[in-house]
Short mmCIF file of C-alpha atoms and ligand atoms in Angstrom, two decimals:
data_model
loop_
_atom_site.label_atom_id
_atom_site.label_comp_id
_atom_site.label_asym_id
_atom_site.label_seq_id
_atom_site.Cartn_x
_atom_site.Cartn_y
_atom_site.Cartn_z
CA MET W 906 -1.76 153.11 243.22
CA ASN W 907 1.64 154.64 242.60
CA GLN W 908 1.12 157.89 240.68
CA ARG W 909 4.02 157.07 238.38
CA GLU W 910 2.79 153.61 237.39
CA LYS W 911 0.94 153.11 234.12
CA THR W 912 -2.14 150.90 234.07
CA VAL W 913 -2.81 149.24 230.77
CA CYS W 914 -6.33 148.24 229.76
CA PRO W 915 -6.79 145.43 227.18
CA HIS W 916 -9.80 147.23 225.64
CA ARG W 917 -8.10 150.61 225.27
CA ARG W 918 -7.98 150.72 221.45
CA ALA W 919 -11.47 149.52 220.59
CA CYS W 920 -13.24 151.27 223.48
CA GLY W 921 -11.70 154.72 223.36
CA GLY W 922 -13.31 155.72 226.66
CA CYS W 923 -10.02 156.33 228.45
CA GLN W 924 -8.07 158.75 226.28
CA LEU W 925 -5.18 159.14 228.73
CA GLN W 926 -4.19 155.44 228.85
CA ASN W 927 -0.66 156.22 227.76
CA MET W 928 0.01 158.33 230.88
CA SER W 929 0.66 157.50 234.52
CA TYR W 930 -1.85 159.09 236.93
CA GLY W 931 0.69 161.75 237.92
CA GLU W 932 1.16 162.65 234.24
CA GLN W 933 -2.60 162.79 233.72
CA LEU W 934 -2.98 165.33 236.53
CA LEU W 935 -0.21 167.44 235.08
CA HIS W 936 -1.79 167.23 231.61
CA LYS W 937 -5.18 168.38 232.97
CA GLN W 938 -3.62 171.18 234.98
CA LYS W 939 -1.91 172.46 231.81
CA LYS W 940 -5.16 172.22 229.84
CA ILE W 941 -7.00 174.33 232.40
CA VAL W 942 -4.16 176.86 232.59
CA SER W 943 -4.18 177.23 228.80
CA LEU W 944 -7.98 177.65 228.62
CA LEU W 945 -8.61 179.63 231.80
CA GLY W 946 -5.23 181.11 232.76
CA GLN W 947 -6.26 184.40 231.08
CA PHE W 948 -8.86 184.83 233.86
CA GLY W 949 -6.50 184.35 236.82
CA HIS W 950 -4.40 181.95 238.87
CA VAL W 951 -5.32 178.26 238.52
CA GLU W 952 -5.04 176.31 241.79
CA GLU W 953 -3.52 172.84 241.82
CA ILE W 954 -5.89 170.16 240.55
CA LEU W 955 -7.39 167.93 243.25
CA GLY W 956 -6.62 164.32 242.27
CA MET W 957 -7.61 160.93 243.67
CA ASP W 958 -5.51 158.76 245.99
CA ASP W 959 -6.72 155.65 244.17
CA PRO W 960 -7.99 156.54 240.69
CA LEU W 961 -9.35 153.06 239.77
CA HIS W 962 -12.98 151.81 239.75
CA TYR W 963 -14.41 155.20 240.65
CA ARG W 964 -17.56 155.09 238.47
CA ASN W 965 -20.66 154.39 240.58
CA LYS W 966 -22.79 154.09 237.44
CA VAL W 967 -22.12 151.50 234.77
CA HIS W 968 -23.91 151.26 231.47
CA ALA W 969 -23.61 148.19 229.25
CA ALA W 970 -25.13 147.96 225.79
CA PHE W 971 -26.44 144.50 224.86
CA GLY W 972 -26.51 143.20 221.30
CA LEU W 973 -25.28 140.58 218.85
CA ASP W 974 -21.82 140.41 217.31
CA ARG W 975 -21.11 139.43 213.70
CA ASN W 976 -21.47 135.76 214.57
CA ARG W 977 -24.81 136.49 216.27
CA ARG W 978 -23.37 135.82 219.70
CA VAL W 979 -24.73 137.86 222.61
CA VAL W 980 -22.30 140.56 223.74
CA SER W 981 -22.41 143.30 226.36
CA GLY W 982 -20.12 146.26 226.72
CA ILE W 983 -19.40 149.70 225.41
CA TYR W 984 -20.31 151.29 222.08
CA GLN W 985 -17.28 151.93 219.91
CA PRO W 986 -16.92 155.70 219.52
CA GLY W 987 -19.01 156.98 216.61
CA SER W 988 -20.56 153.58 215.88
CA HIS W 989 -23.11 151.14 217.19
CA ALA W 990 -20.70 148.22 217.29
CA ILE W 991 -20.36 146.92 220.84
CA VAL W 992 -16.90 146.34 222.28
CA PRO W 993 -17.33 143.39 224.65
CA VAL W 994 -16.22 144.52 228.12
CA ASP W 995 -16.62 142.42 231.28
CA GLU W 996 -14.17 144.31 233.47
CA CYS W 997 -13.26 147.96 233.27
CA MET W 998 -10.59 149.71 235.31
CA ILE W 999 -12.71 152.80 235.97
CA GLU W 1000 -16.08 151.13 236.58
CA ASP W 1001 -17.39 149.80 239.88
CA GLU W 1002 -16.35 146.15 240.08
CA ALA W 1003 -19.57 144.99 241.78
CA ALA W 1004 -21.62 146.60 238.98
CA ASP W 1005 -19.50 144.90 236.31
CA ARG W 1006 -20.05 141.52 237.97
CA ILE W 1007 -23.83 142.01 237.96
CA ILE W 1008 -23.82 142.85 234.24
CA VAL W 1009 -21.84 139.70 233.42
CA SER W 1010 -24.25 137.62 235.53
CA ILE W 1011 -27.25 139.08 233.68
CA ARG W 1012 -25.70 138.22 230.33
CA LYS W 1013 -25.03 134.66 231.44
CA LEU W 1014 -28.63 134.26 232.68
CA LEU W 1015 -30.24 135.32 229.38
CA PRO W 1016 -30.45 131.89 227.63
CA GLU W 1017 -31.92 130.16 230.68
CA PHE W 1018 -34.76 132.70 230.82
CA LYS W 1019 -35.20 132.92 227.03
CA ILE W 1020 -34.37 136.60 226.97
CA GLN W 1021 -33.39 137.80 223.50
CA VAL W 1022 -31.18 140.81 223.11
CA PHE W 1023 -32.36 143.54 220.77
CA ASP W 1024 -30.88 143.38 217.28
CA GLU W 1025 -30.66 146.83 215.75
CA ARG W 1026 -30.49 145.51 212.21
CA SER W 1027 -33.62 143.37 212.27
CA GLY W 1028 -35.47 145.24 215.02
CA SER W 1029 -36.17 141.93 216.79
CA GLY W 1030 -35.38 140.96 220.38
CA TRP W 1031 -36.03 142.67 223.70
CA LEU W 1032 -33.11 143.70 225.98
CA ARG W 1033 -31.10 146.75 224.87
CA HIS W 1034 -29.09 147.95 227.84
CA VAL W 1035 -28.37 147.28 231.48
CA LEU W 1036 -27.59 150.13 233.82
CA VAL W 1037 -26.25 149.55 237.32
CA ARG W 1038 -25.87 152.28 239.94
CA ARG W 1039 -24.35 151.73 243.36
CA GLY W 1040 -24.42 154.06 246.33
CA PHE W 1041 -20.81 153.75 247.48
CA ALA W 1042 -21.61 154.97 250.99
CA THR W 1043 -24.80 152.91 251.50
CA GLY W 1044 -23.98 149.82 249.41
CA GLN W 1045 -27.45 150.00 247.80
CA VAL W 1046 -27.56 148.80 244.19
CA MET W 1047 -30.03 149.65 241.42
CA VAL W 1048 -30.34 147.57 238.27
CA VAL W 1049 -32.20 149.06 235.31
CA LEU W 1050 -33.05 146.73 232.44
CA VAL W 1051 -33.76 148.76 229.30
CA ALA W 1052 -36.00 146.86 226.89
CA VAL W 1053 -38.25 147.56 223.93
CA SER W 1054 -41.49 146.44 225.61
CA PRO W 1055 -42.92 145.99 229.13
CA ILE W 1056 -43.72 142.31 228.47
CA PHE W 1057 -41.27 140.20 230.45
CA LYS W 1058 -42.47 136.62 230.45
CA LEU W 1059 -40.12 134.93 232.89
CA GLN W 1060 -39.75 137.99 235.09
CA LYS W 1061 -40.33 136.26 238.42
CA PRO W 1062 -37.91 133.34 238.08
CA PHE W 1063 -35.31 135.62 236.43
CA LEU W 1064 -35.45 138.08 239.31
CA ALA W 1065 -35.37 135.31 241.89
CA LYS W 1066 -32.18 133.91 240.38
CA LEU W 1067 -30.53 137.31 239.89
CA LEU W 1068 -31.24 138.29 243.49
CA ARG W 1069 -29.94 134.96 244.74
CA LEU W 1070 -26.69 135.50 242.86
CA HIS W 1071 -26.48 139.17 243.93
CA PRO W 1072 -28.23 139.79 247.24
CA GLU W 1073 -26.63 143.25 247.24
CA ILE W 1074 -29.18 144.40 244.62
CA SER W 1075 -31.75 146.56 246.39
CA THR W 1076 -34.00 147.51 243.46
CA VAL W 1077 -34.69 146.47 239.86
CA VAL W 1078 -36.49 148.67 237.34
CA LEU W 1079 -37.58 147.87 233.80
CA ASN W 1080 -37.28 150.88 231.55
CA ILE W 1081 -39.08 150.82 228.24
CA ASN W 1082 -37.31 152.36 225.28
CA ASP W 1083 -38.84 151.52 221.90
CA ARG W 1084 -37.27 154.41 220.00
CA PHE W 1085 -34.27 154.37 217.72
CA GLY W 1086 -31.47 156.76 218.53
CA PRO W 1087 -28.66 157.31 220.99
CA VAL W 1088 -30.74 157.95 224.13
CA VAL W 1089 -30.37 155.00 226.50
CA LEU W 1090 -33.40 155.45 228.74
CA GLY W 1091 -36.99 155.64 227.54
CA ARG W 1092 -39.70 157.60 229.32
CA ARG W 1093 -41.54 154.73 231.03
CA ASP W 1094 -40.35 152.79 234.08
CA LYS W 1095 -41.91 149.63 235.48
CA LEU W 1096 -40.88 148.69 238.98
CA LEU W 1097 -39.87 145.04 239.26
CA PHE W 1098 -38.33 144.86 242.72
CA GLY W 1099 -37.63 147.14 245.70
CA PRO W 1100 -38.36 150.84 246.04
CA GLY W 1101 -37.34 151.97 242.52
CA TYR W 1102 -34.49 154.15 243.73
CA ILE W 1103 -31.29 153.92 245.75
CA GLU W 1104 -29.80 156.24 248.34
CA ASP W 1105 -26.28 157.52 248.79
CA ILE W 1106 -24.53 159.83 251.25
CA LEU W 1107 -22.57 162.85 250.09
CA CYS W 1108 -21.00 165.55 252.31
CA GLY W 1109 -22.97 164.15 255.28
CA LYS W 1110 -26.37 164.30 253.57
CA ARG W 1111 -28.52 161.46 252.26
CA TYR W 1112 -29.76 161.42 248.66
CA ARG W 1113 -32.40 159.51 246.78
CA ILE W 1114 -31.45 158.66 243.21
CA SER W 1115 -34.03 157.59 240.59
CA PRO W 1116 -33.12 155.75 237.37
CA SER W 1117 -33.04 158.86 235.18
CA SER W 1118 -31.79 161.47 237.67
CA PHE W 1119 -28.36 162.95 237.17
CA TYR W 1120 -26.01 162.00 239.98
CA GLN W 1121 -22.28 162.65 239.98
CA ILE W 1122 -20.49 159.44 239.05
CA ASN W 1123 -17.42 159.85 241.28
CA PRO W 1124 -18.63 160.46 244.84
CA SER W 1125 -15.32 160.94 246.68
CA GLN W 1126 -14.19 163.61 244.20
CA THR W 1127 -17.68 165.15 244.23
CA GLU W 1128 -17.23 165.78 247.95
CA LYS W 1129 -14.02 167.71 247.17
CA LEU W 1130 -15.79 169.62 244.39
CA TYR W 1131 -18.78 170.59 246.53
CA SER W 1132 -16.56 171.53 249.48
CA ALA W 1133 -14.66 173.93 247.21
CA ALA W 1134 -17.94 175.29 245.77
CA VAL W 1135 -19.44 175.93 249.23
CA GLU W 1136 -16.20 177.50 250.47
CA PHE W 1137 -16.15 179.82 247.42
CA ALA W 1138 -19.76 180.87 248.17
CA GLY W 1139 -18.54 182.46 251.44
CA LEU W 1140 -21.90 182.01 253.15
CA SER W 1141 -22.68 183.63 256.51
CA GLY W 1142 -26.20 182.29 257.08
CA LYS W 1143 -27.98 185.40 255.80
CA GLU W 1144 -27.95 184.72 252.06
CA THR W 1145 -30.60 183.75 249.56
CA VAL W 1146 -28.92 181.21 247.30
CA LEU W 1147 -29.95 180.03 243.85
CA ASP W 1148 -28.81 176.53 242.86
CA ALA W 1149 -29.23 176.61 239.08
CA TYR W 1150 -29.15 173.31 237.16
CA CYS W 1151 -29.52 171.66 240.56
CA GLY W 1152 -30.15 168.01 239.57
CA ILE W 1153 -31.30 166.19 242.71
CA GLY W 1154 -30.37 169.22 244.82
CA THR W 1155 -26.95 168.13 246.03
CA ILE W 1156 -25.08 171.45 245.86
CA GLY W 1157 -27.95 173.48 247.35
CA LEU W 1158 -28.54 171.01 250.16
CA THR W 1159 -24.81 170.88 250.95
CA ALA W 1160 -24.84 174.69 251.22
CA SER W 1161 -28.18 174.92 253.08
CA ASP W 1162 -26.73 174.76 256.62
CA ARG W 1163 -24.87 178.01 255.95
CA ALA W 1164 -27.55 179.96 254.05
CA LYS W 1165 -30.82 181.65 254.94
CA GLN W 1166 -32.63 179.93 252.08
CA VAL W 1167 -31.83 177.99 248.93
CA ILE W 1168 -33.90 177.83 245.74
CA GLY W 1169 -33.04 175.11 243.24
CA VAL W 1170 -34.13 175.01 239.59
CA GLU W 1171 -33.81 172.02 237.30
CA LEU W 1172 -35.29 170.91 233.96
CA ASN W 1173 -35.68 167.18 234.67
CA ALA W 1174 -38.95 166.63 236.55
CA ASP W 1175 -37.82 163.34 238.17
CA ALA W 1176 -34.67 164.99 239.50
CA VAL W 1177 -36.76 167.81 241.00
CA LYS W 1178 -38.99 165.25 242.74
CA ASP W 1179 -35.85 163.62 244.13
CA ALA W 1180 -34.53 167.01 245.27
CA ILE W 1181 -37.75 167.71 247.20
CA VAL W 1182 -37.59 164.28 248.83
CA ASN W 1183 -33.91 164.83 249.59
CA ALA W 1184 -34.63 168.05 251.48
CA ARG W 1185 -37.18 166.15 253.60
CA LEU W 1186 -34.87 163.17 254.07
CA ASN W 1187 -32.29 165.47 255.64
CA SER W 1188 -34.81 167.56 257.62
CA VAL W 1189 -33.72 170.62 255.65
CA LYS W 1190 -36.41 173.28 255.94
CA ASN W 1191 -34.90 176.21 254.04
CA CYS W 1192 -34.65 174.71 250.51
CA TRP W 1193 -37.22 174.88 247.70
CA PHE W 1194 -36.94 173.19 244.34
CA THR W 1195 -38.75 173.96 241.13
CA GLN W 1196 -38.90 172.42 237.67
CA GLY W 1197 -38.08 174.57 234.66
CA ASP W 1198 -35.46 176.18 232.46
CA ALA W 1199 -32.87 177.88 234.66
CA GLY W 1200 -32.65 181.00 232.44
CA LYS W 1201 -36.41 181.43 232.26
CA PHE W 1202 -36.73 180.94 236.01
CA MET W 1203 -34.12 183.59 236.83
CA GLU W 1204 -35.68 186.03 234.36
CA GLN W 1205 -38.96 185.62 236.22
CA MET W 1206 -37.23 185.94 239.59
CA VAL W 1207 -35.62 189.23 238.56
CA SER W 1208 -38.83 190.64 237.08
CA ASP W 1209 -40.64 189.74 240.34
CA GLY W 1210 -38.06 191.85 242.17
CA HIS W 1211 -36.17 188.99 243.87
CA ARG W 1212 -32.43 188.87 243.73
CA PRO W 1213 -30.27 186.01 244.97
CA ASP W 1214 -27.11 186.91 246.93
CA VAL W 1215 -25.22 183.89 245.66
CA VAL W 1216 -25.78 181.81 242.52
CA PHE W 1217 -24.37 178.31 242.07
CA MET W 1218 -24.53 177.26 238.44
CA ASP W 1219 -23.68 173.78 237.22
CA PRO W 1220 -24.88 173.53 233.60
CA PRO W 1221 -24.44 170.53 231.31
CA ARG W 1222 -21.46 170.19 228.97
CA SER W 1223 -22.92 172.70 226.48
CA GLY W 1224 -22.60 175.40 229.16
CA SER W 1225 -25.12 178.06 229.94
CA ASP W 1226 -27.23 179.89 227.36
CA GLY W 1227 -27.73 183.55 226.49
CA ARG W 1228 -30.97 183.77 228.40
CA PHE W 1229 -29.39 182.52 231.61
CA ILE W 1230 -26.30 184.74 231.36
CA THR W 1231 -28.40 187.83 230.57
CA SER W 1232 -30.75 187.25 233.51
CA LEU W 1233 -27.79 186.41 235.78
CA LEU W 1234 -26.19 189.77 234.95
CA LYS W 1235 -29.50 191.48 235.70
CA ALA W 1236 -29.87 189.59 238.99
CA ALA W 1237 -26.31 190.76 239.85
CA PRO W 1238 -25.58 188.38 242.77
CA LYS W 1239 -22.59 189.21 244.98
CA ARG W 1240 -21.01 185.87 244.19
CA ILE W 1241 -21.32 183.41 241.34
CA VAL W 1242 -19.91 179.92 241.82
CA TYR W 1243 -19.67 178.22 238.44
CA VAL W 1244 -19.18 174.45 238.46
CA SER W 1245 -18.33 173.15 235.01
CA CYS W 1246 -17.57 169.84 233.34
CA SER W 1247 -16.44 171.53 230.13
CA PRO W 1248 -13.57 174.05 230.36
CA GLU W 1249 -14.22 175.16 226.76
CA THR W 1250 -17.81 176.31 227.37
CA LEU W 1251 -16.74 177.57 230.80
CA ALA W 1252 -14.15 179.88 229.15
CA ARG W 1253 -16.84 181.18 226.76
CA ASP W 1254 -19.30 181.88 229.61
CA LEU W 1255 -16.64 183.46 231.87
CA GLU W 1256 -15.80 185.86 229.06
CA LEU W 1257 -19.45 187.00 228.97
CA LEU W 1258 -19.67 187.33 232.75
CA CYS W 1259 -16.46 189.35 232.81
CA GLN W 1260 -17.81 191.64 230.09
CA GLY W 1261 -20.83 192.08 232.36
CA GLY W 1262 -18.68 193.40 235.21
CA TYR W 1263 -17.61 190.27 237.13
CA ARG W 1264 -14.05 189.24 237.97
CA VAL W 1265 -12.77 185.69 238.35
CA ARG W 1266 -11.32 185.21 241.88
CA ARG W 1267 -10.64 181.50 242.22
CA ILE W 1268 -10.20 178.64 239.74
CA GLN W 1269 -10.07 175.12 241.20
CA PRO W 1270 -9.82 172.09 238.87
CA VAL W 1271 -10.95 168.72 240.26
CA ASP W 1272 -10.17 165.38 238.64
CA MET W 1273 -13.58 163.71 238.60
CA PHE W 1274 -12.81 161.41 235.67
CA PRO W 1275 -9.32 159.84 235.87
CA PHE W 1276 -7.97 158.23 232.66
CA THR W 1277 -10.35 160.32 230.52
CA ASN W 1278 -9.84 163.75 228.98
CA HIS W 1279 -12.54 165.35 231.12
CA VAL W 1280 -11.84 167.90 233.85
CA GLU W 1281 -14.28 169.49 236.26
CA THR W 1282 -13.62 173.06 237.41
CA VAL W 1283 -15.13 175.30 240.04
CA VAL W 1284 -14.77 179.06 239.60
CA LEU W 1285 -15.63 181.96 241.90
CA LEU W 1286 -16.67 185.27 240.38
CA THR W 1287 -17.50 188.46 242.26
CA LYS W 1288 -18.51 191.92 241.16
CA GLY W 1289 -15.92 194.66 240.61
CA THR W 1290 -13.33 195.07 243.35
CA VAL W 1291 -15.11 193.21 246.18
N1 SAH O 1795 -25.82 170.29 240.16
C1 SAH O 1795 -26.18 168.91 239.95
C2 SAH O 1795 -26.48 168.56 238.49
C3 SAH O 1795 -25.51 169.04 237.46
S1 SAH O 1795 -25.70 168.32 235.85
C4 SAH O 1795 -25.14 168.00 240.53
O1 SAH O 1795 -24.06 168.43 240.92
O2 SAH O 1795 -25.40 166.80 240.63
C5 SAH O 1795 -26.59 169.48 234.96
C6 SAH O 1795 -28.08 169.46 235.23
O3 SAH O 1795 -28.67 170.51 234.46
C7 SAH O 1795 -28.82 168.18 234.84
O4 SAH O 1795 -29.52 167.69 235.95
C8 SAH O 1795 -29.79 168.63 233.72
O5 SAH O 1795 -31.03 167.95 233.77
C9 SAH O 1795 -29.97 170.08 234.05
N2 SAH O 1795 -30.37 170.98 232.95
C10 SAH O 1795 -30.03 170.93 231.66
N3 SAH O 1795 -30.50 171.99 230.98
C11 SAH O 1795 -31.17 172.75 231.87
C12 SAH O 1795 -31.89 173.99 231.79
N4 SAH O 1795 -32.00 174.64 230.63
N5 SAH O 1795 -32.43 174.49 232.92
C13 SAH O 1795 -32.32 173.83 234.10
N6 SAH O 1795 -31.66 172.65 234.25
C14 SAH O 1795 -31.09 172.12 233.15
#
């Protein structure tokens, strides 16, 4: 794609997912660079944002809400911002095209298999969402049907037909979510076909991904992000590394070849299980993963007299909390590599780390989410003058 061309999406107004529709890709990169300079420039020089060669169809995970429109016709697509009205979307310029095709097929199969979609107003019906994840490097595809109950009468013939139409599907999971509210996935999964997870390859390592585990949605840009993060860590093979907010262990495992040992901590129990499997899958013997709150874990680590040499931290959008920052300052690692998807909370946390004696050395923005407002940033901090 020519960086100066504009791509216009027919759903842009109703959907609202791509806020930078009015800009060419080149303009988007410039806009994001300026945003990071204005929020983080006070901490030091901002390196040039790493963009994509082809910024279309980068999302490896596609979520479609299913429901009824005003005329009680079945629709699937994206929630309108701030509402529960569904904007019908069959094709999206940032979503994986194979995933979009599967979602459309599922919608078309519903009448034949007497599957009712859930109606929020009356509380009747069954199917609420469909989630498709594809491992871009392996081609493996996971379909998650989110429904209000585990009873699926015509399960067998439905699956047979879906798999005939899409032999690329490697696993199908039924997730049960009977609660009201914005959370897509419920707590229970029922395996309908295949192993219940998919695998993907990132920075040369293989990863298992379960339905609810966090996995970066743009793999080619994630490789750039992780490469920058590992470079910033400056590892020599002697370090004890903490991978805080580690998800399925991707950053820690990417760094493991260059460290003495890596300890990962993560709140989501399924993601931790995946991280442990991932270490085994890659024959990595120097990584340990544990479930818990990252701040609490580091507090304990410090009070037990252990201190990491390098800390990777990759918190959710809300940033880190007081407990984590306080224990991080106590742990006083030589290097902190902060990976952030929210420059606003990043600026807030950097301020606290700088007050605690750290200096920002490198700031590298990465465009993980073309056409949207979001920017990912990786920052290196070291103590004092080192
Ligand atoms: N580093 C991973 C995941 C980053 S997303 C990757 O690159 O893929 C942020 C992760 O933080 C999520 O997996 C989320 O479950 C986890 N998380 C959220 N709050 C947490 C907390 N208080 N302690 C530990 N992990 C937390």
